[in-house]
Short mmCIF file of C-alpha atoms and ligand atoms in Angstrom, two decimals:
data_model
loop_
_atom_site.label_atom_id
_atom_site.label_comp_id
_atom_site.label_asym_id
_atom_site.label_seq_id
_atom_site.Cartn_x
_atom_site.Cartn_y
_atom_site.Cartn_z
CA MET A 1 -91.50 -39.00 0.45
CA PHE A 2 -91.40 -39.81 4.16
CA LEU A 3 -93.94 -37.04 5.15
CA ASP A 4 -96.19 -38.32 6.85
CA LEU A 5 -94.05 -41.21 9.18
CA HIS A 6 -97.41 -41.30 11.57
CA ARG A 7 -98.96 -42.05 8.41
CA VAL A 8 -96.18 -45.49 7.61
CA TYR A 9 -95.92 -46.38 12.03
CA ALA A 10 -99.69 -46.64 12.00
CA PHE A 11 -99.93 -48.88 8.44
CA VAL A 12 -96.86 -51.23 10.19
CA ALA A 13 -98.50 -51.35 13.04
CA ARG A 14 -101.87 -51.99 11.69
CA PHE A 15 -99.55 -55.12 9.39
CA PHE A 16 -98.87 -56.20 13.32
CA ARG A 17 -102.18 -56.75 15.08
CA GLU A 18 -103.91 -58.30 11.82
CA ALA A 19 -100.91 -60.53 10.63
CA PHE A 20 -101.46 -63.11 14.15
CA LEU A 21 -105.41 -62.04 14.24
CA PRO A 22 -108.06 -65.32 12.73
CA PRO A 23 -109.08 -65.64 9.83
CA TYR A 24 -106.15 -65.95 7.65
CA GLU A 25 -106.67 -65.50 4.39
CA TRP A 26 -104.95 -68.91 3.32
CA GLN A 27 -105.92 -68.73 0.04
CA GLU A 28 -104.72 -65.68 -1.23
CA ILE A 29 -102.04 -66.24 0.47
CA ILE A 30 -100.72 -69.02 -0.93
CA ARG A 31 -101.41 -67.26 -4.25
CA GLN A 32 -99.20 -64.76 -3.52
CA PHE A 33 -96.44 -67.26 -1.77
CA TYR A 34 -96.67 -68.19 -6.26
CA GLU A 35 -96.90 -64.74 -7.46
CA VAL A 36 -94.21 -64.04 -5.65
CA GLY A 37 -92.28 -66.63 -5.55
CA VAL A 38 -92.55 -69.12 -8.69
CA ARG A 39 -93.41 -66.54 -10.89
CA SER A 40 -89.69 -64.25 -9.86
CA LEU A 41 -87.97 -68.17 -11.26
CA PRO A 42 -86.93 -67.39 -14.66
CA LEU A 43 -85.84 -64.33 -14.37
CA ILE A 44 -84.01 -64.54 -10.81
CA SER A 45 -82.17 -68.08 -13.07
CA LEU A 46 -80.81 -65.94 -15.33
CA THR A 47 -79.99 -62.61 -13.79
CA GLY A 48 -77.77 -64.36 -11.17
CA PHE A 49 -76.39 -67.43 -13.19
CA ILE A 50 -75.14 -64.61 -15.03
CA MET A 51 -73.77 -62.57 -12.08
CA GLY A 52 -72.29 -65.58 -11.34
CA ILE A 53 -70.56 -66.19 -14.59
CA VAL A 54 -69.15 -61.71 -15.53
CA PHE A 55 -68.29 -61.01 -11.47
CA THR A 56 -66.13 -64.59 -12.23
CA ASN A 57 -65.08 -63.51 -15.58
CA GLN A 58 -64.46 -59.47 -14.04
CA SER A 59 -62.14 -60.91 -10.98
CA ARG A 60 -59.54 -63.34 -12.72
CA PRO A 61 -57.32 -60.20 -13.79
CA SER A 62 -56.91 -58.63 -10.65
CA LEU A 63 -56.30 -62.02 -9.23
CA SER A 64 -53.69 -63.23 -11.92
CA GLU A 65 -51.82 -60.53 -11.46
CA PHE A 66 -50.50 -61.67 -6.95
CA GLY A 67 -51.24 -65.38 -8.98
CA ALA A 68 -53.51 -66.13 -6.61
CA THR A 69 -56.71 -67.43 -8.84
CA SER A 70 -56.43 -70.16 -7.37
CA TRP A 71 -59.00 -68.06 -4.53
CA LEU A 72 -61.04 -66.97 -7.11
CA PRO A 73 -63.69 -69.74 -5.62
CA ALA A 74 -63.27 -67.86 -2.62
CA LEU A 75 -63.85 -65.15 -3.42
CA ILE A 76 -66.69 -65.02 -5.83
CA SER A 77 -68.21 -67.22 -2.37
CA VAL A 78 -68.40 -64.48 -0.39
CA ALA A 79 -68.82 -61.22 -2.35
CA ILE A 80 -71.80 -63.29 -3.75
CA VAL A 81 -73.11 -64.73 0.04
CA ARG A 82 -72.25 -61.91 2.08
CA ALA A 83 -73.30 -58.74 -0.76
CA LEU A 84 -74.67 -59.48 -4.34
CA ALA A 85 -77.41 -61.80 -3.82
CA PRO A 86 -79.71 -60.93 -1.58
CA LEU A 87 -79.07 -57.42 -2.74
CA VAL A 88 -80.07 -58.76 -6.13
CA THR A 89 -81.95 -59.92 -5.80
CA ALA A 90 -83.93 -57.07 -3.30
CA ILE A 91 -83.68 -55.67 -6.13
CA ILE A 92 -85.24 -58.03 -8.94
CA ALA A 93 -87.69 -57.95 -6.60
CA ALA A 94 -88.60 -54.32 -5.99
CA GLY A 95 -88.60 -54.47 -9.54
CA ARG A 96 -91.19 -57.49 -10.39
CA VAL A 97 -93.22 -57.49 -6.84
CA GLY A 98 -93.41 -54.46 -5.46
CA SER A 99 -94.35 -52.17 -9.34
CA ASN A 100 -97.13 -55.49 -9.62
CA ILE A 101 -98.22 -54.78 -6.18
CA GLY A 102 -98.40 -50.64 -6.20
CA ALA A 103 -99.93 -50.76 -8.80
CA GLU A 104 -102.30 -53.44 -8.38
CA LEU A 105 -103.80 -52.26 -5.28
CA GLY A 106 -103.65 -48.32 -6.89
CA SER A 107 -105.99 -49.90 -8.41
CA MET A 108 -108.00 -51.15 -7.16
CA LYS A 109 -108.18 -48.11 -4.44
CA VAL A 110 -108.57 -45.76 -7.85
CA THR A 111 -111.34 -47.98 -8.38
CA GLU A 112 -113.08 -48.12 -5.34
CA GLN A 113 -112.79 -51.92 -5.25
CA ILE A 114 -110.72 -51.09 -2.10
CA ASP A 115 -113.84 -49.21 -0.60
CA ALA A 116 -116.36 -51.80 -2.23
CA MET A 117 -114.67 -54.16 0.61
CA GLU A 118 -114.23 -51.67 2.97
CA VAL A 119 -118.05 -51.60 2.83
CA SER A 120 -119.18 -54.90 2.79
CA ALA A 121 -118.19 -56.04 6.36
CA THR A 122 -114.81 -57.65 5.15
CA ASN A 123 -111.00 -56.93 4.85
CA PRO A 124 -109.59 -55.23 2.71
CA PHE A 125 -106.30 -54.65 5.02
CA LYS A 126 -106.11 -58.17 5.65
CA PHE A 127 -106.80 -59.65 2.30
CA LEU A 128 -105.39 -57.58 0.59
CA VAL A 129 -102.23 -55.85 2.58
CA VAL A 130 -100.70 -58.58 4.95
CA THR A 131 -101.14 -61.39 2.26
CA ARG A 132 -98.57 -59.98 0.50
CA VAL A 133 -96.72 -58.13 3.19
CA LEU A 134 -95.38 -62.17 5.01
CA ALA A 135 -95.28 -63.92 0.82
CA THR A 136 -92.95 -60.89 0.32
CA THR A 137 -90.88 -60.94 3.93
CA LEU A 138 -91.00 -65.43 3.41
CA MET A 139 -90.19 -65.20 -0.45
CA VAL A 140 -87.05 -63.10 -0.69
CA PRO A 141 -85.44 -64.61 1.62
CA THR A 142 -85.96 -67.61 -0.41
CA LEU A 143 -85.32 -66.56 -3.92
CA MET A 144 -81.89 -65.23 -2.07
CA MET A 145 -80.69 -68.60 -1.78
CA TYR A 146 -82.04 -69.82 -4.72
CA THR A 147 -80.61 -67.24 -6.10
CA VAL A 148 -76.53 -67.30 -4.70
CA LEU A 149 -77.16 -71.14 -5.74
CA VAL A 150 -77.60 -70.19 -9.58
CA ALA A 151 -74.70 -67.93 -8.99
CA LEU A 152 -71.81 -70.15 -8.33
CA LEU A 153 -72.99 -72.68 -10.43
CA GLY A 154 -72.14 -69.62 -13.51
CA GLY A 155 -68.99 -69.26 -11.19
CA TYR A 156 -68.14 -73.02 -11.01
CA ILE A 157 -69.06 -73.09 -14.92
CA ASN A 158 -66.37 -69.79 -16.11
CA VAL A 159 -63.92 -71.41 -13.63
CA HIS A 160 -64.65 -74.50 -14.43
CA GLN A 161 -63.60 -73.30 -17.98
CA TYR A 162 -60.54 -71.76 -17.48
CA GLU A 163 -58.34 -73.01 -14.07
CA ALA A 164 -60.08 -76.59 -14.73
CA THR A 165 -61.08 -76.25 -10.95
CA SER A 166 -62.95 -79.95 -10.81
CA PHE A 167 -66.40 -79.74 -9.29
CA VAL A 168 -65.44 -80.92 -5.60
CA THR A 169 -63.22 -78.75 -5.33
CA TYR A 170 -64.63 -75.83 -6.07
CA PHE A 171 -67.56 -76.41 -3.36
CA ASP A 172 -65.53 -77.34 -1.53
CA GLN A 173 -63.44 -73.72 -1.99
CA VAL A 174 -66.74 -72.03 -2.00
CA PHE A 175 -68.15 -73.35 1.82
CA GLY A 176 -64.83 -72.92 3.73
CA ALA A 177 -64.73 -68.89 2.94
CA ILE A 178 -68.07 -68.81 3.80
CA THR A 179 -69.01 -68.56 7.64
CA PHE A 180 -72.44 -69.11 9.23
CA LEU A 181 -73.12 -65.55 10.48
CA ASP A 182 -72.49 -64.74 6.54
CA ILE A 183 -74.90 -66.71 5.92
CA TYR A 184 -77.33 -66.04 8.58
CA SER A 185 -76.84 -61.90 7.60
CA SER A 186 -77.86 -62.68 4.43
CA ILE A 187 -81.36 -64.41 5.32
CA LEU A 188 -81.53 -61.31 8.35
CA LYS A 189 -81.19 -59.03 5.49
CA SER A 190 -83.57 -60.40 3.24
CA PHE A 191 -86.20 -60.34 5.53
CA VAL A 192 -86.00 -56.70 5.76
CA PHE A 193 -86.05 -56.54 2.51
CA GLY A 194 -88.81 -58.33 2.14
CA PHE A 195 -90.98 -56.78 4.82
CA THR A 196 -89.57 -54.02 3.46
CA ILE A 197 -90.82 -53.89 -0.39
CA GLY A 198 -94.46 -55.38 0.55
CA MET A 199 -94.45 -52.88 3.08
CA VAL A 200 -93.81 -50.48 0.83
CA GLY A 201 -95.66 -51.90 -1.90
CA CYS A 202 -98.75 -52.08 -0.56
CA TYR A 203 -98.78 -48.35 1.61
CA LYS A 204 -98.41 -46.71 -2.20
CA GLY A 205 -101.09 -48.90 -3.78
CA TYR A 206 -102.70 -48.46 -0.55
CA HIS A 207 -102.49 -44.71 -1.00
CA SER A 208 -102.61 -43.42 -4.09
CA SER A 209 -104.39 -40.95 -5.15
CA LYS A 210 -107.15 -40.32 -7.64
CA GLY A 211 -107.35 -41.20 -11.59
CA THR A 212 -104.66 -43.79 -13.89
CA GLU A 213 -101.89 -40.88 -13.53
CA GLY A 214 -102.07 -41.91 -9.38
CA VAL A 215 -102.26 -45.34 -10.02
CA GLY A 216 -98.55 -45.09 -12.23
CA ARG A 217 -96.77 -43.64 -9.86
CA ALA A 218 -97.91 -45.82 -7.29
CA ALA A 219 -96.37 -48.46 -8.98
CA ASN A 220 -93.97 -46.27 -9.50
CA ALA A 221 -92.89 -44.75 -5.68
CA SER A 222 -93.24 -48.70 -5.04
CA VAL A 223 -90.05 -49.09 -7.00
CA VAL A 224 -88.35 -45.82 -6.11
CA SER A 225 -89.04 -45.76 -2.29
CA SER A 226 -87.94 -49.69 -1.91
CA MET A 227 -84.80 -49.78 -3.74
CA PHE A 228 -84.37 -46.37 -1.80
CA LEU A 229 -84.60 -47.61 1.72
CA ILE A 230 -83.26 -51.46 0.25
CA PHE A 231 -79.96 -49.80 0.74
CA ILE A 232 -80.19 -47.55 4.11
CA GLU A 233 -80.89 -50.68 4.98
CA GLU A 234 -77.93 -52.26 3.68
CA LEU A 235 -75.60 -49.97 4.73
CA LEU A 236 -77.04 -50.82 9.06
CA ILE A 237 -76.96 -53.58 8.33
CA LEU A 238 -73.24 -53.70 7.28
CA GLN A 239 -72.43 -52.39 10.12
CA ILE A 240 -74.42 -54.13 12.65
CA VAL A 241 -73.35 -57.32 11.16
CA ASN A 242 -69.28 -56.08 10.77
CA ALA A 243 -69.74 -55.38 14.68
CA LEU A 244 -70.67 -59.05 15.64
CA ARG A 245 -67.75 -60.61 13.43
CA PRO A 246 -64.89 -61.96 15.34
CA SER A 247 -62.22 -59.93 14.60
CA MET B 1 -145.76 -47.27 -12.71
CA LYS B 2 -145.03 -48.44 -9.86
CA GLN B 3 -147.13 -50.53 -7.55
CA GLN B 4 -147.70 -49.36 -4.83
CA PRO B 5 -145.26 -50.68 -1.42
CA THR B 6 -145.50 -50.60 1.90
CA ILE B 7 -143.46 -48.20 3.73
CA ASP B 8 -143.40 -47.48 7.77
CA TRP B 9 -143.89 -43.39 7.97
CA THR B 10 -143.39 -43.51 11.43
CA ARG B 11 -139.99 -45.15 11.38
CA GLU B 12 -137.00 -43.57 10.30
CA VAL B 13 -134.26 -46.09 9.38
CA ILE B 14 -131.84 -43.36 8.43
CA SER B 15 -131.87 -39.68 10.14
CA VAL B 16 -128.70 -37.04 9.10
CA ARG B 17 -129.15 -34.01 11.19
CA GLY B 18 -127.22 -30.79 10.04
CA LEU B 19 -124.65 -33.06 8.67
CA LYS B 20 -121.41 -30.88 7.10
CA LYS B 21 -118.29 -31.88 5.40
CA ALA B 22 -115.31 -29.65 4.22
CA PHE B 23 -112.13 -30.72 1.80
CA ASP B 24 -109.96 -27.78 3.12
CA ALA B 25 -111.63 -24.59 2.39
CA PHE B 26 -113.60 -26.67 0.06
CA GLU B 27 -117.72 -26.94 1.60
CA VAL B 28 -119.41 -29.41 0.40
CA LEU B 29 -122.46 -30.25 2.53
CA LYS B 30 -123.33 -27.41 4.82
CA GLY B 31 -126.22 -28.40 7.25
CA VAL B 32 -128.23 -31.48 4.99
CA ASP B 33 -131.28 -33.34 6.92
CA LEU B 34 -132.56 -35.35 5.73
CA ARG B 35 -134.97 -39.12 6.67
CA LEU B 36 -135.31 -41.99 5.53
CA HIS B 37 -138.31 -44.42 6.32
CA GLN B 38 -138.42 -47.90 6.41
CA GLY B 39 -139.67 -49.38 3.17
CA GLU B 40 -138.94 -46.26 1.34
CA ASN B 41 -137.06 -44.95 -2.00
CA LEU B 42 -135.98 -42.10 -1.19
CA VAL B 43 -134.77 -40.07 -3.97
CA VAL B 44 -131.53 -37.50 -3.72
CA LEU B 45 -131.27 -35.16 -7.03
CA GLY B 46 -128.23 -33.06 -7.48
CA ARG B 47 -125.91 -32.28 -10.42
CA SER B 48 -122.19 -33.14 -10.45
CA GLY B 49 -120.03 -31.66 -7.81
CA THR B 50 -122.52 -31.08 -5.33
CA GLY B 51 -121.29 -33.53 -2.94
CA LYS B 52 -124.23 -36.44 -3.25
CA SER B 53 -121.92 -39.17 -2.90
CA VAL B 54 -118.84 -37.58 -0.12
CA LEU B 55 -123.08 -38.12 1.27
CA ILE B 56 -123.49 -41.42 0.95
CA LYS B 57 -119.93 -42.60 2.00
CA ILE B 58 -120.64 -40.64 5.23
CA LEU B 59 -123.37 -42.83 5.62
CA THR B 60 -121.15 -46.00 5.09
CA GLY B 61 -118.44 -45.15 7.16
CA LEU B 62 -115.95 -44.44 3.87
CA LEU B 63 -115.82 -40.77 5.16
CA LYS B 64 -116.14 -38.56 8.67
CA ALA B 65 -118.02 -36.10 9.33
CA ASP B 66 -117.21 -32.81 10.13
CA GLU B 67 -120.46 -32.04 12.66
CA GLY B 68 -124.17 -33.50 12.65
CA HIS B 69 -125.70 -35.80 14.01
CA ILE B 70 -126.37 -38.97 12.19
CA ARG B 71 -128.31 -42.40 13.02
CA VAL B 72 -128.43 -45.52 11.01
CA LEU B 73 -130.87 -48.33 11.94
CA ASP B 74 -131.30 -46.82 15.94
CA GLN B 75 -127.48 -46.15 16.40
CA ASP B 76 -125.33 -42.65 15.97
CA ILE B 77 -122.04 -43.97 13.42
CA ASP B 78 -119.68 -42.04 15.26
CA GLN B 79 -119.79 -43.59 18.42
CA LEU B 80 -119.66 -47.48 16.77
CA SER B 81 -116.99 -49.63 17.52
CA PRO B 82 -115.03 -51.39 14.71
CA LYS B 83 -116.47 -54.31 15.67
CA ALA B 84 -120.39 -52.60 15.86
CA TRP B 85 -118.95 -50.94 12.76
CA GLU B 86 -118.14 -54.57 10.93
CA THR B 87 -123.07 -55.52 11.93
CA MET B 88 -123.92 -52.19 10.35
CA ARG B 89 -122.17 -53.07 7.13
CA LEU B 90 -123.44 -56.51 6.55
CA LYS B 91 -126.40 -54.32 7.06
CA ILE B 92 -125.90 -51.71 4.35
CA GLY B 93 -125.73 -52.50 1.56
CA PHE B 94 -123.55 -49.83 -1.21
CA SER B 95 -124.06 -49.75 -4.71
CA PHE B 96 -121.17 -47.93 -6.11
CA GLN B 97 -121.42 -45.03 -9.50
CA ASN B 98 -119.03 -46.95 -11.46
CA SER B 99 -120.35 -50.71 -10.36
CA ALA B 100 -116.51 -50.99 -8.35
CA LEU B 101 -115.91 -55.09 -9.40
CA TYR B 102 -112.99 -56.17 -8.04
CA ASP B 103 -111.69 -57.25 -11.49
CA SER B 104 -109.16 -59.97 -10.93
CA MET B 105 -112.87 -62.54 -9.29
CA THR B 106 -115.41 -63.75 -11.72
CA VAL B 107 -118.41 -62.73 -10.96
CA ARG B 108 -118.68 -65.84 -8.64
CA GLU B 109 -116.05 -65.21 -6.53
CA ASN B 110 -117.43 -61.12 -6.29
CA LEU B 111 -120.32 -62.84 -4.91
CA ARG B 112 -118.91 -65.32 -3.00
CA PHE B 113 -116.29 -62.33 -1.31
CA ALA B 114 -117.82 -61.07 1.31
CA LEU B 115 -121.40 -63.96 1.95
CA VAL B 116 -118.10 -66.43 2.48
CA ARG B 117 -115.91 -64.70 5.02
CA HIS B 118 -118.81 -63.87 6.90
CA PHE B 119 -121.25 -66.52 7.39
CA ARG B 120 -121.37 -70.43 7.90
CA LEU B 121 -122.38 -72.68 5.55
CA SER B 122 -122.59 -75.39 3.04
CA GLU B 123 -120.31 -75.05 -0.49
CA SER B 124 -123.64 -75.51 -2.04
CA GLU B 125 -125.33 -73.07 0.06
CA VAL B 126 -123.13 -70.71 -0.42
CA ASP B 127 -123.66 -71.63 -4.77
CA ARG B 128 -127.08 -71.71 -4.55
CA THR B 129 -127.50 -68.36 -2.63
CA VAL B 130 -125.04 -66.54 -5.29
CA GLU B 131 -127.48 -68.05 -8.04
CA GLU B 132 -130.11 -67.40 -6.16
CA VAL B 133 -129.28 -63.03 -7.03
CA LEU B 134 -127.46 -63.49 -9.76
CA GLU B 135 -130.66 -64.74 -10.96
CA ALA B 136 -133.43 -61.87 -8.95
CA VAL B 137 -130.36 -59.27 -11.21
CA GLY B 138 -131.47 -61.00 -14.89
CA LEU B 139 -128.11 -62.17 -15.29
CA ALA B 140 -127.78 -66.17 -14.07
CA GLN B 141 -125.29 -66.83 -17.72
CA THR B 142 -122.69 -64.78 -16.30
CA LEU B 143 -121.47 -66.60 -13.40
CA HIS B 144 -117.57 -67.22 -15.03
CA GLN B 145 -117.36 -64.35 -16.63
CA MET B 146 -113.92 -61.74 -15.53
CA PRO B 147 -116.53 -58.02 -14.87
CA ALA B 148 -113.74 -56.85 -17.61
CA GLU B 149 -116.32 -58.92 -20.15
CA LEU B 150 -119.76 -57.46 -18.71
CA SER B 151 -121.33 -53.73 -20.50
CA GLY B 152 -122.17 -51.19 -18.12
CA GLY B 153 -125.43 -52.67 -17.83
CA GLN B 154 -124.37 -55.69 -16.73
CA ARG B 155 -121.40 -54.37 -13.73
CA LYS B 156 -124.62 -52.24 -11.96
CA ARG B 157 -125.98 -55.56 -11.50
CA ILE B 158 -123.45 -57.34 -10.86
CA GLY B 159 -122.62 -54.54 -8.36
CA ILE B 160 -126.40 -54.93 -6.99
CA ALA B 161 -126.40 -58.73 -6.59
CA ARG B 162 -122.69 -58.79 -4.63
CA THR B 163 -124.20 -55.93 -1.65
CA LEU B 164 -127.60 -57.54 -1.74
CA ILE B 165 -126.28 -61.52 -1.71
CA LEU B 166 -126.07 -59.82 1.70
CA LYS B 167 -129.45 -59.34 2.16
CA PRO B 168 -129.07 -56.09 3.93
CA GLU B 169 -132.02 -54.27 5.10
CA ILE B 170 -130.69 -51.18 3.49
CA MET B 171 -129.60 -50.13 0.43
CA LEU B 172 -127.52 -46.77 -1.43
CA TYR B 173 -126.77 -46.86 -4.70
CA ASP B 174 -124.87 -43.89 -6.37
CA GLU B 175 -126.17 -42.96 -10.02
CA PRO B 176 -127.47 -46.39 -10.50
CA THR B 177 -128.30 -45.67 -13.96
CA ALA B 178 -125.32 -43.42 -14.59
CA GLY B 179 -124.52 -44.04 -18.50
CA LEU B 180 -126.58 -46.69 -19.59
CA ASP B 181 -129.03 -45.93 -22.38
CA PRO B 182 -132.23 -45.58 -21.88
CA ILE B 183 -134.01 -49.09 -21.96
CA THR B 184 -131.31 -50.08 -19.48
CA CYS B 185 -131.92 -47.32 -17.52
CA ILE B 186 -135.81 -48.14 -17.18
CA GLU B 187 -134.30 -52.00 -16.90
CA ILE B 188 -131.72 -51.00 -14.07
CA ASN B 189 -134.92 -48.95 -12.76
CA ASN B 190 -137.20 -51.75 -13.01
CA LEU B 191 -134.70 -53.58 -10.26
CA ILE B 192 -134.44 -50.70 -7.95
CA ASN B 193 -139.02 -51.86 -7.45
CA GLU B 194 -138.01 -55.15 -7.07
CA VAL B 195 -135.38 -55.07 -4.59
CA GLN B 196 -137.08 -53.20 -2.68
CA ARG B 197 -140.86 -55.07 -3.18
CA ARG B 198 -139.04 -57.49 -2.33
CA PHE B 199 -135.97 -57.53 0.00
CA ASN B 200 -138.53 -54.80 1.87
CA THR B 201 -135.19 -53.09 1.94
CA SER B 202 -135.11 -48.89 1.92
CA SER B 203 -133.18 -47.32 -0.17
CA ILE B 204 -131.95 -44.03 -1.11
CA ILE B 205 -131.29 -43.30 -4.29
CA ILE B 206 -128.68 -40.99 -6.33
CA THR B 207 -129.05 -39.64 -9.66
CA HIS B 208 -129.44 -36.74 -11.70
CA ASP B 209 -131.24 -38.72 -13.64
CA LEU B 210 -135.61 -37.89 -14.18
CA THR B 211 -136.49 -41.01 -14.95
CA CYS B 212 -134.85 -42.78 -12.81
CA ALA B 213 -136.30 -40.50 -9.94
CA LYS B 214 -140.20 -40.75 -11.75
CA MET B 215 -140.35 -44.28 -12.18
CA THR B 216 -138.34 -45.07 -8.40
CA GLY B 217 -138.52 -42.44 -6.27
CA ASP B 218 -141.32 -42.72 -3.41
CA ARG B 219 -139.87 -39.03 -1.82
CA ILE B 220 -138.11 -37.05 -3.64
CA VAL B 221 -135.20 -34.12 -2.04
CA MET B 222 -133.35 -31.86 -3.88
CA LEU B 223 -129.63 -31.77 -3.25
CA LEU B 224 -128.58 -27.24 -4.06
CA ASP B 225 -126.38 -25.78 -2.98
CA GLY B 226 -124.93 -27.89 0.23
CA ARG B 227 -128.07 -28.36 1.98
CA PHE B 228 -131.77 -29.91 1.12
CA GLY B 229 -133.62 -27.35 -0.99
CA ARG B 230 -137.02 -29.33 -2.50
CA GLU B 231 -138.67 -32.55 -0.63
CA GLY B 232 -141.94 -34.15 -1.31
CA THR B 233 -142.48 -35.68 -4.58
CA PHE B 234 -141.89 -35.67 -8.14
CA GLU B 235 -144.71 -33.31 -8.76
CA GLU B 236 -144.62 -31.46 -6.13
CA VAL B 237 -140.73 -30.91 -6.13
CA PHE B 238 -140.53 -29.72 -9.76
CA ALA B 239 -143.64 -27.07 -8.74
CA THR B 240 -141.47 -24.76 -7.86
CA ASP B 241 -140.22 -20.81 -9.38
CA ASP B 242 -136.45 -21.99 -8.08
CA GLU B 243 -135.03 -21.18 -11.63
CA ARG B 244 -131.98 -23.58 -10.36
CA VAL B 245 -134.76 -26.50 -9.81
CA LYS B 246 -136.60 -25.61 -13.13
CA ALA B 247 -133.99 -25.33 -15.01
CA PHE B 248 -132.93 -29.49 -13.67
CA TYR B 249 -136.02 -30.05 -15.22
CA THR B 250 -135.85 -28.72 -18.37
CA TYR B 251 -132.63 -29.24 -19.56
CA ASN B 252 -132.83 -32.92 -18.60
CA PHE B 253 -136.65 -32.94 -21.72
CA VAL B 254 -134.48 -31.02 -23.88
CA GLU B 255 -132.18 -32.75 -27.67
N1 ATP C 1 -112.22 -37.10 -0.55
C1 ATP C 1 -112.22 -36.01 -2.12
N2 ATP C 1 -110.71 -35.10 -0.88
C2 ATP C 1 -111.25 -33.70 -1.97
N3 ATP C 1 -112.09 -33.19 -2.44
C3 ATP C 1 -113.52 -33.99 -2.05
C4 ATP C 1 -113.32 -36.03 -2.02
N4 ATP C 1 -114.35 -36.33 -2.52
C5 ATP C 1 -114.88 -35.72 -3.00
N5 ATP C 1 -113.78 -33.78 -2.41
C6 ATP C 1 -115.20 -33.05 -3.31
O1 ATP C 1 -116.68 -33.17 -3.11
C7 ATP C 1 -116.64 -31.98 -3.99
C8 ATP C 1 -118.63 -33.59 -4.78
O2 ATP C 1 -117.72 -34.13 -4.69
P1 ATP C 1 -118.82 -35.94 -4.62
O3 ATP C 1 -118.37 -36.65 -5.80
O4 ATP C 1 -120.02 -35.93 -3.68
O5 ATP C 1 -120.16 -35.57 -5.64
P2 ATP C 1 -121.53 -36.05 -6.88
O6 ATP C 1 -122.15 -35.10 -6.34
O7 ATP C 1 -120.79 -37.16 -6.12
O8 ATP C 1 -120.91 -35.96 -8.17
P3 ATP C 1 -121.37 -36.57 -9.68
O9 ATP C 1 -122.68 -36.22 -10.24
O10 ATP C 1 -120.37 -36.23 -10.56
O11 ATP C 1 -121.12 -37.96 -8.97
C9 ATP C 1 -116.44 -33.05 -5.31
O12 ATP C 1 -116.57 -31.13 -5.39
C10 ATP C 1 -115.30 -33.46 -5.12
O13 ATP C 1 -113.91 -32.35 -5.47
MG1 MG C 2 -121.23 -39.27 -7.49
#
């Protein structure tokens, strides 16, 4: 998976070189934003909402043992903002968007469409890779914030049902429990996840080898490798944030 | 069969000497020499897997040669800067073996793609140019269709139109007639000749279709065992006792 590190490095370096140089492919960038952002909304809404309900429901017994169910909103808030929302959003994006990018670029590669762009002196990297990586990098954090919102709503529905907590009290406790560091680090984390998803999908697609089999492999490898990297990154960022957190 | 083209035999637009290319231990091209003259249709014949596609991919910089000297339009291609490559590629049209149309775009978007990225043209100028080349390949009615909705022959023509739109000086056709019925083949051959005449291009046509070779080629070379074995007009190339060449001819017309 990481056998050709120098090729990966060159690919990432090329992204940074070309992302900031004109001309910009605005139309394609906007199309990709729509593709990654808007088209992920139904799945994210459903997953986030259910996650909120289920997590709340499953956490209740352990808190009620200590007679501490009034702590539920704070617990939900910390868990969702710090850990669940960024991870779940990233994993959904890796599954939906990452595989899509891997398959799309993979099939363009094996049917020589990428070569065709190259020989017509247009820059396929700029048109295909830069636009997609920008879209995932910016849309995954946006989707993550949206996930936080729907998951908290799911939590509220459950808390309201069992503890009859009011909307205002619930959100008072929710916001009381988290700090700006929590929010910043989750957003930062999501940038990293989004960048990873786009980069891995593009890399696997762009370098997929001959045949339809290669396309399937590229799609598959996009998901597997990006999920793997996402968890590693999660661990690393956790260490950094813990070091920064005032004890 | 074909109108006499105007060829400048004193000017070489492509000259290749001693070109070698191997994939790992597998030697595909073992010292190829090739000249393409201004205005000429040069046919490269060869069996499957002899490295015909590899040869033209090297000419467009998609693959790198291991050894050899290649000049295209008076420039050494292994010394070109990225910027110079860009200029060079605008002058070379490449029609892919499998057409390689952008399948998420309509025909119109396929044709516009490179045009709007290289030339500052108004919308109406772009549309007019697109219509012109579509007209030239006889497919004006397909403007808003997707590649998946086209037949193999139509895809080939759109592929050719997509390269013609940049007004190339050199055209490279990779098996323009492969997989098409005989009548469509002849239509494509006529199109190749018309492009030569109308746009004054010099072309390399890669094929193993002898009808195509005969109809379009002003000169024919045959790739045998990683080198060019025979060279000349169609009749000259096949006037030989070399079994490999004769077999090519015989099997082409066998039932
Ligand atoms: N990128 C590559 N990596 C490894 N081997 C390759 C590559 N491209 C081509 N080859 C090998 O080089 C040889 C020549 O391939 P090429 O595509 O040029 O054949 P061809 O003459 O165009 O055949 P056809 O008439 O079937 O198109 C083949 O044996 C192929 O396996
Ligand atoms: Mg070929």
